[in-house]
Coordinates of C-alpha atoms in Angstrom, one line a residue:
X1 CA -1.7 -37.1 71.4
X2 CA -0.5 -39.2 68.7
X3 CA -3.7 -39.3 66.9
X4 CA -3.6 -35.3 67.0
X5 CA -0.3 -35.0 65.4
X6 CA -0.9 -37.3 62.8
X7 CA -4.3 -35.7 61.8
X8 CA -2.4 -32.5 61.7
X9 CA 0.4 -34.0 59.5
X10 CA -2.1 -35.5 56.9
X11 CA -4.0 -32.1 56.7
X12 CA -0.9 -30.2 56.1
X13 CA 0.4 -32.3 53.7
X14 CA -3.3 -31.6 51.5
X15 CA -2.9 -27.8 52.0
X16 CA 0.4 -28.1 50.3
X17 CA -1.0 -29.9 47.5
X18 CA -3.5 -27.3 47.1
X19 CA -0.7 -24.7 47.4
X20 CA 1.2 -26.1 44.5
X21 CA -1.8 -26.7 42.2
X22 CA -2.5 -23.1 42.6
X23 CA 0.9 -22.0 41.8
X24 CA 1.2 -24.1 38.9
X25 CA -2.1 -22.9 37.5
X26 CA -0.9 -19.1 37.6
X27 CA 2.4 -19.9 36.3
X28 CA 0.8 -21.6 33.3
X29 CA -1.7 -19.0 33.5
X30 CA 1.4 -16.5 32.8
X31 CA 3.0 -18.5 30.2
X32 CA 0.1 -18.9 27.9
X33 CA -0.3 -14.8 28.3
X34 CA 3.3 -14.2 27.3
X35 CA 3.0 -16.6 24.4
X36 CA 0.2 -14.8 23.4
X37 CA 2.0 -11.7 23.5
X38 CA 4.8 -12.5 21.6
X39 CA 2.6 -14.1 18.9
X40 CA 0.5 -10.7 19.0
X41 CA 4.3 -8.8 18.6
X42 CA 5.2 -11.5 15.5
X43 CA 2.0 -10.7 13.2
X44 CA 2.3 -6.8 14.1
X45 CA 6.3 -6.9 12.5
X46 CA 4.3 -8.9 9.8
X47 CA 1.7 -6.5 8.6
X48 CA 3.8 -3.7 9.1
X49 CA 6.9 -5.3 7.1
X50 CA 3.5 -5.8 4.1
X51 CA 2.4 -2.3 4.4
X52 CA 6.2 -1.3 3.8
X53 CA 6.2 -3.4 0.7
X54 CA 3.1 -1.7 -0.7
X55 CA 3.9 1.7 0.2
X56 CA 7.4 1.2 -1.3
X57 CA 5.9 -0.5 -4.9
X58 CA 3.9 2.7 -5.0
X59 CA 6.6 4.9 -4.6
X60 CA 7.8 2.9 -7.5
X61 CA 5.2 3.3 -9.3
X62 CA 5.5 7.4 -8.6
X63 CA 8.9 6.9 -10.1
X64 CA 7.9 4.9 -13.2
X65 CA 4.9 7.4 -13.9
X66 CA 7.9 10.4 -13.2
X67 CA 10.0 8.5 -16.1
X68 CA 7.0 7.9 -18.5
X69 CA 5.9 12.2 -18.3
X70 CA 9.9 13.4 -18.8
X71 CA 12.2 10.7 -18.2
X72 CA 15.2 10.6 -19.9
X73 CA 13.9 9.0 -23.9
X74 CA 12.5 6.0 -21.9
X75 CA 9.0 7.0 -22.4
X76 CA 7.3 5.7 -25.3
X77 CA 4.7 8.4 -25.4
X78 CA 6.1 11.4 -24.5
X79 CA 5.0 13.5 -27.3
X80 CA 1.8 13.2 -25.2
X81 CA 3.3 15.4 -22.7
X82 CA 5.8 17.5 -24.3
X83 CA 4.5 21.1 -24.7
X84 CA 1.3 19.8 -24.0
X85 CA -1.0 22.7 -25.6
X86 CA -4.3 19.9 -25.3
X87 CA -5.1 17.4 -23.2
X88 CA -6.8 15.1 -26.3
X89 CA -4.9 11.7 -24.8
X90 CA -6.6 12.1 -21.8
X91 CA -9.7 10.4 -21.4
X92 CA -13.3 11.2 -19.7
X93 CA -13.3 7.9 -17.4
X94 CA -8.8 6.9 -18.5
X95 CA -8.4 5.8 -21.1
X96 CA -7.6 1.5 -21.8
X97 CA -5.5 1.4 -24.9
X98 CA -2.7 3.0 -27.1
X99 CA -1.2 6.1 -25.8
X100 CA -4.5 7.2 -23.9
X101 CA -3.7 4.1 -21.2
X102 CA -3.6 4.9 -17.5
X103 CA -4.5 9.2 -18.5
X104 CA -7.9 10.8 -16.9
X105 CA -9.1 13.9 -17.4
X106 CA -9.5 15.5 -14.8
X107 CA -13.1 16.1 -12.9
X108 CA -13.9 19.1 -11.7
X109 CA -17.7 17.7 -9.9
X110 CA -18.2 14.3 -8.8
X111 CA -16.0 11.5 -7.7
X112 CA -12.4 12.2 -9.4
X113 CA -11.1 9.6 -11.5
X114 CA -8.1 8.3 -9.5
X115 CA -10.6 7.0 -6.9
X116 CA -13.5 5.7 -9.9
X117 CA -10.6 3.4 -11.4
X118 CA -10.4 0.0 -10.3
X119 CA -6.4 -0.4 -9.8
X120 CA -6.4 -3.8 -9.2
X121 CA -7.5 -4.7 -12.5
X122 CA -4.3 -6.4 -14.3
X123 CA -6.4 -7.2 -17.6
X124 CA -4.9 -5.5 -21.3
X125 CA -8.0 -3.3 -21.1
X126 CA -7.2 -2.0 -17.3
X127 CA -7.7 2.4 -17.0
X128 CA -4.4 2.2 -15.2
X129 CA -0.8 2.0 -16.5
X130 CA 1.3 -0.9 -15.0
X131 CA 4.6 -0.5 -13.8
X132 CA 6.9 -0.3 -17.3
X133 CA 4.1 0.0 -20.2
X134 CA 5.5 2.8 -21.2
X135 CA 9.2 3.2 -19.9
X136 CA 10.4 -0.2 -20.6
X137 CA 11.3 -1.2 -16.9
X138 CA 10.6 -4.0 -15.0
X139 CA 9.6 -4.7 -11.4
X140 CA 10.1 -8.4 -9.8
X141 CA 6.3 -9.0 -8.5
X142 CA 4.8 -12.7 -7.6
X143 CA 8.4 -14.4 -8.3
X144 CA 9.4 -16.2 -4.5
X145 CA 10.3 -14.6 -1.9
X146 CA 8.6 -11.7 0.0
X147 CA 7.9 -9.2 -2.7
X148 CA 4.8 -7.4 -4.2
X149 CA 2.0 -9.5 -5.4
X150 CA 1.8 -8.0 -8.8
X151 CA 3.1 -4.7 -10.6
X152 CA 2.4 -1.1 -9.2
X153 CA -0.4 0.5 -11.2
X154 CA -0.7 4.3 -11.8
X155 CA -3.5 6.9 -13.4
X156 CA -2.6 10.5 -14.4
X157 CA -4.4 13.4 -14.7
X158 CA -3.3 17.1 -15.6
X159 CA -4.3 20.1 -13.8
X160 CA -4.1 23.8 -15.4
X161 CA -1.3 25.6 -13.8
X162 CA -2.4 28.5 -12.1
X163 CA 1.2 30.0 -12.1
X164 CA 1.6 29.7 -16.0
X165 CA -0.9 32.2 -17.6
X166 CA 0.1 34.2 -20.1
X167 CA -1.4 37.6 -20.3
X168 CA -5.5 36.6 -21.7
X169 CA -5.8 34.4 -18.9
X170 CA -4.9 31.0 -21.4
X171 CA -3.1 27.9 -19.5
X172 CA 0.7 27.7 -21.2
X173 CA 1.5 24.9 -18.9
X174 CA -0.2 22.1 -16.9
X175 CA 0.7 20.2 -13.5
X176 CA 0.2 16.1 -13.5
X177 CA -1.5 14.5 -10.5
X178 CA -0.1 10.9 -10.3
X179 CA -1.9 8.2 -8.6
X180 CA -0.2 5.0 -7.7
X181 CA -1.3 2.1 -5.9
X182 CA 1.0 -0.7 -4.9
X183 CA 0.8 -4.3 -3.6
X184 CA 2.1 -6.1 -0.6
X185 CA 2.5 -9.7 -0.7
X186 CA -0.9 -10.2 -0.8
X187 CA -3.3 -9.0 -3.6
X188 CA -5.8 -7.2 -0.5
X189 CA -2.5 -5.5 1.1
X190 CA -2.5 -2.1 -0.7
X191 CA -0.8 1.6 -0.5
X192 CA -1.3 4.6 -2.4
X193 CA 0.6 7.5 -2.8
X194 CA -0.4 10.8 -5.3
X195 CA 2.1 13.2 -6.2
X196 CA 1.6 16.7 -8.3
X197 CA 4.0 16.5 -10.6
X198 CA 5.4 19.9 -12.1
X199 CA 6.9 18.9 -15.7

């Protein structure tokens, strides 16, 4: 009977074993899933905290573009838009230079020009107005920190306005649309936001 007992004792003691080796794998099993998960949670706070920063440098950039069609004497073309009776500053394709920089005509067939113009172009010859060319302001891009990679960028294009025609059918008055595109931390992180803007 002795031998019995002992044979029993031994094989008990290698179910055990097996028992704990089990446990341990699904406990380590559950760790590695919650780490996972929590990693998961970490870079969604991440890209959504980016996207914030982009959408909020284009609403900047909305602002800025606001400033630079009837801000207060900030604008250093608004003759361009004051009483506009043509639309000779704006440019088939925006314009690059001078007073004609970051203004599209509009397009009535085809592509329209605020999705044909390469916003992330920061050159001197760039179709879009940066954030301050014509107002004067500045924005606090690509210092430390988490902040915007570069400047906003804006185009903008007028549009007749259907509610201001005098009695021969001619256009007294015209509408903006304002396209701005701003950056997250990263250059490739990127938000737009278009207003019509009703001087």
């Amino acid at each position: 009977m002795k031998r019995t007992s002992s044979f029993r004792l031994a094989h008990q003691r290698g179910v055990s074993l097996i028992i704990v080796l089990l446990l341990l794998v699904i406990v380590s099993i559950l760790g590695v899933g919650a780490a996972q998960i929590a990693t998961m949670g970490e870079r969604s706070a991440r890209n959504d905290r980016d996207m914030q920063i982009a959408w909020q440098s284009a609403e900047a950039a909305l602002m800025d573009a606001e400033f630079d069609i009837h801000g207060p004497g900030t604008s250093s073309r608004q003759s361009v838009f004051t009483k506009m009776a043509n639309t000779n500053a704006f440019v088939s394709g925006c314009g690059d230079s001078g007073n004609s920089k970051g203004l599209c005509t509009l397009v009535t067939t085809g592509q329209p020009a605020w999705l044909a113009v390469d916003f992330t172009i920061t050159l001197s010859s760039a179709k879009t107005a940066a954030f301050g060319d014509f107002t004067g302001r500045t924005f606090p891009a690509g210092a430390t920190g988490i902040q915007p990679a570069k400047a906003p960028r804006y185009v903008i294009e007028p549009i007749e306005d259907p509610a201001n025609r005098d009695v021969s059918g001619a256009t007294t008055s015209y509408v903006y649309r304002v396209t701005a595109m701003g950056f997250g931390p990263r250059d490739d992180i990127q938000g737009v936001v278009q207003i019509l803007y009703r001087d």
